[in-house]
Structure formats: C-alpha cells, structure tokens
Amino acid sequence: MQSLHSRKTQEPALSWTPESLLEMAPADALVKVAPLMAHGRDKWVESADLWPDAKEAEPLPGVVRTDVVLAVAASRIEVPMADFVASLQGRPGLPACYADGAGNMQHSFSFLQSQLSGFPSLGESLIFNRTDMWLGGQTVSTLHFDNYENLFVQLVGEKEFLLCPPGDTDHLVDGRLRKAYATWEKSGGGEGASSTSGTFSRTSGGLSTEAVMNYAAYDLDDPPAEYADDAAKLRRTVVTVRAGEVLYLPFAWWHQVRATPGPSGLCASAAAFFAPFFVRLQPRSLSTTGPMLRDRYAR
C-alpha cells in the first residue's frame, strides 16, 4: 500500500464549488446520481425481513445467508444538474445526492473532463480502463474491494480510508450478498423543485438478482456477535487523503471511505482505474473467494 502524499497538483478542479460545477455544465445537463438516506451510507447489510416478499424470492447461487441483504441507499435517478447542485448546497427539493462513480465521467459528467489533466504519472506503467467521479457531501462508502488497480485523487475536501489487506477476506466474506435497491420518489405539492419532498421505500421490486462477494458481511463499526471475533482480527489501517493528494489502492484491498466536504459543502474525488495485474475469475455460483485473496497469498 502506498500513499503519494507528496503529490500536489495545480488542477483547476482543486477550486471546484457546487456553484462552479453548475457554471461548467451545459444548460440542459441531466446527471445520474444516487439519493442517500440521512445516515449518508451508500450500502449496508440489513435484515431481509424489511423487504416485502424477500422470503419468497428465488434463491441465488452463492448466497449463504438468505436472512440478510445488501441494501443500496436508492436506485440512481436522473435530475437536472441544477437540482443536484441544490442538494449539495443543502437546499430543499431532493435528499442528499451522490455522484458515485459507475462510469459517470463518460456520461453524466463528461463536461468536467477538460478540468482534469489526466491520471498521475505512476499510472503510465498500468493498463488504463476509465476515470470515475465522486461528487457529494458527507458520505460513507461501506467496506468493499474493487477488481481494479486504483489511483484515487482527492480534489476538494478530504476522505478517510479505513483499509484492510486482501488477506483479511476470510474474516469479511460469508457467501454472496443479494443486492436490494431502495427507491426514492418525489411527493408533496407546490410548484418548483424547492417545494417538493420525497420518501424512500423498500419494495419487492427492489430485490435484485445480483449477488456480490466484494462487500463485508457485517457492519465494521458495529459487528453482530457472530462476527465479533472476525472483526477483532482485521488488520486495519486508516489513511486520510486531502485535496491534491493521491492514494494508490491496489486490486482487492478492502476500503471503507468517509467523506468530509470543504467549506463550500462539496467533496470531490476522481479515480483512475487500471486493469489488475491479476484477474479474478470465478463462477457466480461460488460462495467463497478464490485463493488469490487468501492470507497466504496476500501478505
């Protein structure tokens, strides 16, 4: 694990604010963002009993525990850029919204590409895949790992990474987790976005057929009794990445990320993803990770 704290950039992006983002966007720009509940988390493990018809859902290969799901704060929604900026400013109309990667630099936020000078020179020896943006306020990304090499650049505000090495995987994975997507819908009356509100809901339609194994099986901050011993064995490292700094996050490193926005209320990050030196190949039916993530290979 390497933190490139000495790299300070002259990126125009270091001075972004919600207002400047709106000024750079095309007048009719629509962006896809994820509505967040009050706790600011993007995903978390919760009881399947909270989801209608979960017990009747068709079993998914690799899922060991059918009594829990990996809840996703809400399915992404498409909104005018002005509404997204209003949410960053804390104005009424939308809940806190998060532009949370997923190829968004190629689609919703392509107008920001000219503001970035490219990935850090360290990436020249890697095989480039894509760049993603993270734009939000106070958010928490739940403990997970990615199937990429990642050069993570903090632009505005700061992010605290809680890191665990790949060798801790056996203490974090307990089969695959079914994803369940909450929905956010506008409600209320009045004219204009500022007079609307909305509600989050869990519906049977949110129970997906996706089953993932790259998210922790429990809440790292409050592990249930059956996972307490595993949580105690985790080899945790905490790194704070500030504006203008770069963190190299190798393939399969577990990370939980807490965002602290700058004075403007914005926390902005960019991640350059690269092909991993080792490729994870495993059937969807498996309920355990491959040997590359086991402790003897990852130390």
mmCIF file of C-alpha atoms in Angstrom:
data_model
loop_
_atom_site.group_PDB
_atom_site.id
_atom_site.type_symbol
_atom_site.label_atom_id
_atom_site.label_comp_id
_atom_site.label_asym_id
_atom_site.label_seq_id
_atom_site.Cartn_x
_atom_site.Cartn_y
_atom_site.Cartn_z
ATOM 1 C CA MET A 1 0.000 0.000 0.000
ATOM 2 C CA GLN A 2 1.433 3.355 -0.997
ATOM 3 C CA SER A 3 0.124 6.844 -0.294
ATOM 4 C CA LEU A 4 1.536 9.533 -2.561
ATOM 5 C CA HIS A 5 1.090 12.396 -0.120
ATOM 6 C CA SER A 6 3.875 14.441 -1.717
ATOM 7 C CA ARG A 7 1.992 14.939 -4.987
ATOM 8 C CA LYS A 8 0.351 18.367 -5.085
ATOM 9 C CA THR A 9 -1.334 19.331 -8.326
ATOM 10 C CA GLN A 10 -2.348 22.571 -9.964
ATOM 11 C CA GLU A 11 -5.618 21.124 -11.187
ATOM 12 C CA PRO A 12 -8.430 23.636 -11.743
ATOM 13 C CA ALA A 13 -10.592 21.026 -10.028
ATOM 14 C CA LEU A 14 -8.975 21.864 -6.685
ATOM 15 C CA SER A 15 -11.072 25.033 -6.594
ATOM 16 C CA TRP A 16 -14.409 23.472 -7.555
ATOM 17 C CA THR A 17 -17.534 24.511 -5.658
ATOM 18 C CA PRO A 18 -21.160 23.485 -6.204
ATOM 19 C CA GLU A 19 -21.696 26.827 -7.940
ATOM 20 C CA SER A 20 -18.734 26.407 -10.301
ATOM 21 C CA LEU A 21 -19.892 22.904 -11.247
ATOM 22 C CA LEU A 22 -23.215 24.375 -12.328
ATOM 23 C CA GLU A 23 -21.468 27.092 -14.335
ATOM 24 C CA MET A 24 -19.430 24.494 -16.252
ATOM 25 C CA ALA A 25 -22.404 22.253 -17.027
ATOM 26 C CA PRO A 26 -24.384 22.610 -20.264
ATOM 27 C CA ALA A 27 -27.640 24.482 -19.697
ATOM 28 C CA ASP A 28 -29.771 21.364 -20.212
ATOM 29 C CA ALA A 29 -27.445 18.894 -18.463
ATOM 30 C CA LEU A 30 -29.053 15.889 -16.793
ATOM 31 C CA VAL A 31 -26.975 13.798 -14.399
ATOM 32 C CA LYS A 32 -27.486 10.409 -12.763
ATOM 33 C CA VAL A 33 -26.981 10.470 -9.006
ATOM 34 C CA ALA A 34 -27.816 8.264 -6.039
ATOM 35 C CA PRO A 35 -30.199 9.666 -3.386
ATOM 36 C CA LEU A 36 -28.904 8.990 0.120
ATOM 37 C CA MET A 37 -30.764 8.468 3.367
ATOM 38 C CA ALA A 38 -29.978 10.625 6.392
ATOM 39 C CA HIS A 39 -27.008 8.488 7.518
ATOM 40 C CA GLY A 40 -25.196 9.133 4.233
ATOM 41 C CA ARG A 41 -24.252 5.490 3.592
ATOM 42 C CA ASP A 42 -24.362 4.105 0.077
ATOM 43 C CA LYS A 43 -24.862 0.450 1.112
ATOM 44 C CA TRP A 44 -25.270 -1.616 4.265
ATOM 45 C CA VAL A 45 -26.271 -5.110 5.391
ATOM 46 C CA GLU A 46 -29.747 -5.381 6.904
ATOM 47 C CA SER A 47 -32.450 -7.936 7.657
ATOM 48 C CA ALA A 48 -34.246 -9.357 4.646
ATOM 49 C CA ASP A 49 -37.456 -9.137 6.693
ATOM 50 C CA LEU A 50 -37.533 -5.404 5.916
ATOM 51 C CA TRP A 51 -38.164 -6.227 2.254
ATOM 52 C CA PRO A 52 -41.599 -7.431 1.092
ATOM 53 C CA ASP A 53 -41.593 -10.929 -0.399
ATOM 54 C CA ALA A 54 -37.901 -11.471 0.377
ATOM 55 C CA LYS A 55 -38.598 -14.910 1.845
ATOM 56 C CA GLU A 56 -40.349 -15.953 -1.354
ATOM 57 C CA ALA A 57 -37.590 -14.649 -3.646
ATOM 58 C CA GLU A 58 -35.915 -17.247 -5.830
ATOM 59 C CA PRO A 59 -32.606 -18.390 -4.286
ATOM 60 C CA LEU A 60 -29.439 -17.044 -5.890
ATOM 61 C CA PRO A 61 -26.288 -19.140 -6.417
ATOM 62 C CA GLY A 62 -23.584 -18.484 -3.859
ATOM 63 C CA VAL A 63 -25.840 -16.770 -1.314
ATOM 64 C CA VAL A 64 -25.256 -18.431 2.069
ATOM 65 C CA ARG A 65 -27.358 -16.163 4.284
ATOM 66 C CA THR A 66 -30.853 -15.540 2.991
ATOM 67 C CA ASP A 67 -31.813 -13.677 6.167
ATOM 68 C CA VAL A 68 -29.884 -10.539 5.147
ATOM 69 C CA VAL A 69 -29.464 -8.395 2.040
ATOM 70 C CA LEU A 70 -27.001 -5.763 0.911
ATOM 71 C CA ALA A 71 -29.242 -2.702 0.897
ATOM 72 C CA VAL A 72 -28.437 0.046 -1.608
ATOM 73 C CA ALA A 73 -29.478 3.527 -0.440
ATOM 74 C CA ALA A 74 -31.517 4.058 -3.580
ATOM 75 C CA SER A 75 -31.537 3.371 -7.280
ATOM 76 C CA ARG A 76 -29.915 6.210 -9.205
ATOM 77 C CA ILE A 77 -32.181 8.936 -10.513
ATOM 78 C CA GLU A 78 -31.691 11.366 -13.396
ATOM 79 C CA VAL A 79 -32.029 15.004 -12.384
ATOM 80 C CA PRO A 80 -31.125 18.420 -13.821
ATOM 81 C CA MET A 81 -27.634 19.492 -12.826
ATOM 82 C CA ALA A 82 -29.173 22.494 -11.055
ATOM 83 C CA ASP A 83 -31.153 20.163 -8.772
ATOM 84 C CA PHE A 84 -28.046 18.124 -7.958
ATOM 85 C CA VAL A 85 -26.158 21.303 -7.062
ATOM 86 C CA ALA A 86 -29.083 22.400 -4.886
ATOM 87 C CA SER A 87 -28.806 19.108 -2.988
ATOM 88 C CA LEU A 88 -25.080 19.740 -2.432
ATOM 89 C CA GLN A 89 -25.985 23.154 -1.027
ATOM 90 C CA GLY A 90 -28.490 21.584 1.364
ATOM 91 C CA ARG A 91 -31.459 23.295 -0.240
ATOM 92 C CA PRO A 92 -34.880 21.573 -0.116
ATOM 93 C CA GLY A 93 -36.192 19.590 -3.034
ATOM 94 C CA LEU A 94 -34.001 16.486 -3.065
ATOM 95 C CA PRO A 95 -32.313 14.397 -0.390
ATOM 96 C CA ALA A 96 -28.539 14.471 -0.248
ATOM 97 C CA CYS A 97 -27.395 13.073 -3.590
ATOM 98 C CA TYR A 98 -24.133 11.398 -4.534
ATOM 99 C CA ALA A 99 -22.432 11.054 -7.900
ATOM 100 C CA ASP A 100 -20.844 7.712 -7.093
ATOM 101 C CA GLY A 101 -18.700 6.536 -9.979
ATOM 102 C CA ALA A 102 -20.057 3.708 -12.163
ATOM 103 C CA GLY A 103 -18.689 5.169 -15.397
ATOM 104 C CA ASN A 104 -20.194 8.599 -14.764
ATOM 105 C CA MET A 105 -17.240 10.515 -16.240
ATOM 106 C CA GLN A 106 -18.077 9.097 -19.655
ATOM 107 C CA HIS A 107 -21.750 10.015 -19.361
ATOM 108 C CA SER A 108 -23.249 12.423 -16.837
ATOM 109 C CA PHE A 109 -20.104 14.397 -16.042
ATOM 110 C CA SER A 110 -18.189 14.360 -19.324
ATOM 111 C CA PHE A 111 -18.214 18.171 -19.245
ATOM 112 C CA LEU A 112 -15.677 18.016 -16.397
ATOM 113 C CA GLN A 113 -13.034 16.059 -18.330
ATOM 114 C CA SER A 114 -11.276 19.194 -19.558
ATOM 115 C CA GLN A 115 -10.727 20.222 -15.932
ATOM 116 C CA LEU A 116 -8.509 17.205 -15.254
ATOM 117 C CA SER A 117 -5.040 16.797 -16.739
ATOM 118 C CA GLY A 118 -5.121 13.004 -16.810
ATOM 119 C CA PHE A 119 -4.089 10.313 -14.351
ATOM 120 C CA PRO A 120 -0.894 10.633 -12.275
ATOM 121 C CA SER A 121 2.375 9.547 -13.907
ATOM 122 C CA LEU A 122 2.508 6.470 -11.684
ATOM 123 C CA GLY A 123 -0.235 5.028 -13.880
ATOM 124 C CA GLU A 124 1.938 5.054 -17.006
ATOM 125 C CA SER A 125 3.081 1.506 -16.228
ATOM 126 C CA LEU A 126 -0.520 0.286 -15.887
ATOM 127 C CA ILE A 127 -3.252 -0.510 -18.424
ATOM 128 C CA PHE A 128 -5.824 2.292 -18.241
ATOM 129 C CA ASN A 129 -9.521 1.398 -18.014
ATOM 130 C CA ARG A 130 -11.548 4.521 -17.158
ATOM 131 C CA THR A 131 -11.884 7.518 -14.853
ATOM 132 C CA ASP A 132 -14.837 7.937 -12.481
ATOM 133 C CA MET A 133 -16.026 10.925 -10.453
ATOM 134 C CA TRP A 134 -17.307 11.103 -6.881
ATOM 135 C CA LEU A 135 -19.192 14.288 -6.042
ATOM 136 C CA GLY A 136 -21.145 14.678 -2.814
ATOM 137 C CA GLY A 137 -21.137 15.960 0.737
ATOM 138 C CA GLN A 138 -20.829 13.891 3.920
ATOM 139 C CA THR A 139 -20.981 10.311 2.684
ATOM 140 C CA VAL A 140 -19.858 6.850 3.764
ATOM 141 C CA SER A 141 -18.947 4.114 1.295
ATOM 142 C CA THR A 142 -19.292 0.759 3.043
ATOM 143 C CA LEU A 143 -16.326 -1.628 3.321
ATOM 144 C CA HIS A 144 -15.706 -3.345 -0.020
ATOM 145 C CA PHE A 145 -12.999 -4.104 -2.568
ATOM 146 C CA ASP A 146 -12.747 -3.426 -6.301
ATOM 147 C CA ASN A 147 -11.477 -5.550 -9.159
ATOM 148 C CA TYR A 148 -9.156 -2.799 -10.390
ATOM 149 C CA GLU A 149 -5.925 -1.012 -9.595
ATOM 150 C CA ASN A 150 -6.982 2.469 -8.474
ATOM 151 C CA LEU A 151 -5.178 5.816 -8.397
ATOM 152 C CA PHE A 152 -7.526 7.837 -6.226
ATOM 153 C CA VAL A 153 -7.154 11.627 -6.454
ATOM 154 C CA GLN A 154 -8.778 13.876 -3.868
ATOM 155 C CA LEU A 155 -9.806 17.235 -5.340
ATOM 156 C CA VAL A 156 -11.972 19.087 -2.793
ATOM 157 C CA GLY A 157 -12.443 18.274 0.888
ATOM 158 C CA GLU A 158 -10.924 15.076 2.229
ATOM 159 C CA LYS A 159 -11.660 11.372 2.573
ATOM 160 C CA GLU A 160 -10.694 8.961 5.306
ATOM 161 C CA PHE A 161 -9.931 5.434 4.104
ATOM 162 C CA LEU A 162 -10.149 2.524 6.502
ATOM 163 C CA LEU A 163 -8.094 -0.178 4.780
ATOM 164 C CA CYS A 164 -7.791 -3.931 5.242
ATOM 165 C CA PRO A 165 -5.439 -6.135 3.186
ATOM 166 C CA PRO A 166 -6.734 -8.844 0.832
ATOM 167 C CA GLY A 167 -5.594 -11.451 3.336
ATOM 168 C CA ASP A 168 -8.406 -10.369 5.676
ATOM 169 C CA THR A 169 -11.033 -11.535 3.190
ATOM 170 C CA ASP A 170 -11.871 -14.718 5.110
ATOM 171 C CA HIS A 171 -12.840 -12.504 8.072
ATOM 172 C CA LEU A 172 -15.143 -10.356 5.940
ATOM 173 C CA VAL A 173 -16.937 -12.607 3.448
ATOM 174 C CA ASP A 174 -19.712 -15.034 4.352
ATOM 175 C CA GLY A 175 -21.014 -16.043 0.950
ATOM 176 C CA ARG A 176 -22.554 -13.716 -1.580
ATOM 177 C CA LEU A 177 -24.975 -10.948 -0.642
ATOM 178 C CA ARG A 178 -28.155 -10.260 -2.589
ATOM 179 C CA LYS A 179 -28.430 -6.590 -3.540
ATOM 180 C CA ALA A 180 -31.704 -4.848 -2.705
ATOM 181 C CA TYR A 181 -32.321 -1.360 -4.095
ATOM 182 C CA ALA A 182 -34.430 1.140 -2.195
ATOM 183 C CA THR A 183 -36.314 3.715 -4.254
ATOM 184 C CA TRP A 184 -36.792 7.422 -3.735
ATOM 185 C CA GLU A 185 -39.885 9.096 -5.132
ATOM 186 C CA LYS A 186 -40.982 12.701 -5.085
ATOM 187 C CA SER A 187 -44.085 13.531 -3.123
ATOM 188 C CA GLY A 188 -45.822 16.612 -1.827
ATOM 189 C CA GLY A 189 -47.271 19.550 -3.672
ATOM 190 C CA GLY A 190 -46.394 23.034 -4.712
ATOM 191 C CA GLU A 191 -44.609 24.382 -7.722
ATOM 192 C CA GLY A 192 -40.909 24.020 -8.385
ATOM 193 C CA ALA A 193 -38.254 21.686 -7.059
ATOM 194 C CA SER A 194 -37.824 23.700 -3.869
ATOM 195 C CA SER A 195 -41.330 22.822 -2.701
ATOM 196 C CA THR A 196 -41.169 19.084 -3.336
ATOM 197 C CA SER A 197 -40.095 16.338 -0.990
ATOM 198 C CA GLY A 198 -39.938 12.600 -1.259
ATOM 199 C CA THR A 199 -39.778 9.279 0.507
ATOM 200 C CA PHE A 200 -37.541 6.233 0.472
ATOM 201 C CA SER A 201 -39.216 2.854 0.252
ATOM 202 C CA ARG A 202 -38.334 -0.819 0.190
ATOM 203 C CA THR A 203 -40.373 -2.803 -2.332
ATOM 204 C CA SER A 204 -40.305 -6.338 -3.650
ATOM 205 C CA GLY A 205 -39.254 -4.895 -6.993
ATOM 206 C CA GLY A 206 -36.030 -3.696 -5.399
ATOM 207 C CA LEU A 207 -34.884 -7.252 -4.690
ATOM 208 C CA SER A 208 -32.360 -7.824 -7.454
ATOM 209 C CA THR A 209 -30.838 -10.948 -8.946
ATOM 210 C CA GLU A 210 -27.358 -9.552 -8.261
ATOM 211 C CA ALA A 211 -25.314 -11.419 -5.674
ATOM 212 C CA VAL A 212 -21.927 -9.948 -4.797
ATOM 213 C CA MET A 213 -18.971 -11.071 -2.728
ATOM 214 C CA ASN A 214 -16.904 -7.883 -2.586
ATOM 215 C CA TYR A 215 -18.811 -6.287 0.325
ATOM 216 C CA ALA A 216 -18.314 -7.077 4.001
ATOM 217 C CA ALA A 217 -20.909 -9.388 5.549
ATOM 218 C CA TYR A 218 -21.360 -7.114 8.567
ATOM 219 C CA ASP A 219 -21.114 -3.528 9.783
ATOM 220 C CA LEU A 220 -17.476 -2.902 10.593
ATOM 221 C CA ASP A 221 -18.407 -0.230 13.146
ATOM 222 C CA ASP A 222 -20.947 -2.398 14.976
ATOM 223 C CA PRO A 223 -20.376 -6.092 14.207
ATOM 224 C CA PRO A 224 -23.015 -8.557 15.432
ATOM 225 C CA ALA A 225 -21.928 -11.133 17.976
ATOM 226 C CA GLU A 226 -21.374 -13.892 15.412
ATOM 227 C CA TYR A 227 -18.779 -11.766 13.601
ATOM 228 C CA ALA A 228 -17.119 -10.107 16.603
ATOM 229 C CA ASP A 229 -14.096 -12.438 16.575
ATOM 230 C CA ASP A 230 -13.575 -11.900 12.851
ATOM 231 C CA ALA A 231 -13.829 -8.130 13.222
ATOM 232 C CA ALA A 232 -11.236 -8.188 16.012
ATOM 233 C CA LYS A 233 -8.729 -9.942 13.727
ATOM 234 C CA LEU A 234 -8.867 -7.345 10.946
ATOM 235 C CA ARG A 235 -5.573 -5.587 10.213
ATOM 236 C CA ARG A 236 -6.869 -2.056 9.893
ATOM 237 C CA THR A 237 -5.025 0.983 8.590
ATOM 238 C CA VAL A 238 -6.511 4.481 8.430
ATOM 239 C CA VAL A 239 -5.337 6.964 5.799
ATOM 240 C CA THR A 240 -6.666 10.488 5.233
ATOM 241 C CA VAL A 241 -6.391 11.751 1.650
ATOM 242 C CA ARG A 242 -6.551 15.528 1.377
ATOM 243 C CA ALA A 243 -7.081 17.834 -1.582
ATOM 244 C CA GLY A 244 -4.256 17.474 -4.116
ATOM 245 C CA GLU A 245 -3.125 14.094 -2.781
ATOM 246 C CA VAL A 246 -3.201 10.688 -4.456
ATOM 247 C CA LEU A 247 -3.714 7.260 -2.913
ATOM 248 C CA TYR A 248 -2.687 4.101 -4.758
ATOM 249 C CA LEU A 249 -5.277 1.459 -3.930
ATOM 250 C CA PRO A 250 -4.260 -1.933 -5.350
ATOM 251 C CA PHE A 251 -6.666 -4.590 -6.558
ATOM 252 C CA ALA A 252 -8.571 -6.424 -3.797
ATOM 253 C CA TRP A 253 -7.699 -4.053 -0.943
ATOM 254 C CA TRP A 254 -10.739 -3.566 1.264
ATOM 255 C CA HIS A 255 -11.695 0.054 1.902
ATOM 256 C CA GLN A 256 -14.393 1.971 3.739
ATOM 257 C CA VAL A 257 -14.468 5.669 2.874
ATOM 258 C CA ARG A 258 -15.799 8.621 4.885
ATOM 259 C CA ALA A 259 -16.050 11.977 3.145
ATOM 260 C CA THR A 260 -15.606 15.380 4.737
ATOM 261 C CA PRO A 261 -16.604 18.229 2.420
ATOM 262 C CA GLY A 262 -14.728 21.501 2.046
ATOM 263 C CA PRO A 263 -16.107 24.877 3.174
ATOM 264 C CA SER A 264 -18.388 25.043 0.117
ATOM 265 C CA GLY A 265 -20.130 21.807 1.108
ATOM 266 C CA LEU A 266 -18.552 19.822 -1.749
ATOM 267 C CA CYS A 267 -16.357 16.744 -1.504
ATOM 268 C CA ALA A 268 -14.925 15.856 -4.925
ATOM 269 C CA SER A 269 -12.709 12.951 -5.961
ATOM 270 C CA ALA A 270 -11.586 11.262 -9.163
ATOM 271 C CA ALA A 271 -10.382 7.694 -9.546
ATOM 272 C CA ALA A 272 -8.351 6.370 -12.456
ATOM 273 C CA PHE A 273 -8.966 2.628 -12.768
ATOM 274 C CA PHE A 274 -6.469 0.260 -14.364
ATOM 275 C CA ALA A 275 -6.528 -3.431 -15.251
ATOM 276 C CA PRO A 276 -5.277 -5.522 -12.319
ATOM 277 C CA PHE A 277 -2.042 -7.453 -12.599
ATOM 278 C CA PHE A 278 -4.029 -10.496 -11.508
ATOM 279 C CA VAL A 279 -7.513 -11.122 -12.851
ATOM 280 C CA ARG A 280 -10.220 -12.528 -10.601
ATOM 281 C CA LEU A 281 -12.003 -15.332 -12.440
ATOM 282 C CA GLN A 282 -14.668 -17.216 -10.527
ATOM 283 C CA PRO A 283 -18.102 -18.655 -11.321
ATOM 284 C CA ARG A 284 -21.092 -16.751 -9.959
ATOM 285 C CA SER A 285 -22.139 -19.849 -8.040
ATOM 286 C CA LEU A 286 -19.123 -19.780 -5.708
ATOM 287 C CA SER A 287 -19.725 -18.675 -2.132
ATOM 288 C CA THR A 288 -16.039 -18.160 -1.243
ATOM 289 C CA THR A 289 -13.348 -16.038 -2.835
ATOM 290 C CA GLY A 290 -10.510 -17.540 -4.850
ATOM 291 C CA PRO A 291 -7.079 -18.431 -3.424
ATOM 292 C CA MET A 292 -5.555 -15.112 -4.518
ATOM 293 C CA LEU A 293 -7.463 -13.357 -1.735
ATOM 294 C CA ARG A 294 -6.486 -15.860 0.932
ATOM 295 C CA ASP A 295 -3.978 -14.838 3.562
ATOM 296 C CA ARG A 296 -1.009 -16.899 2.397
ATOM 297 C CA TYR A 297 -1.068 -15.166 -0.987
ATOM 298 C CA ALA A 298 -1.781 -11.641 0.211
ATOM 299 C CA ARG A 299 0.773 -10.955 2.921
#
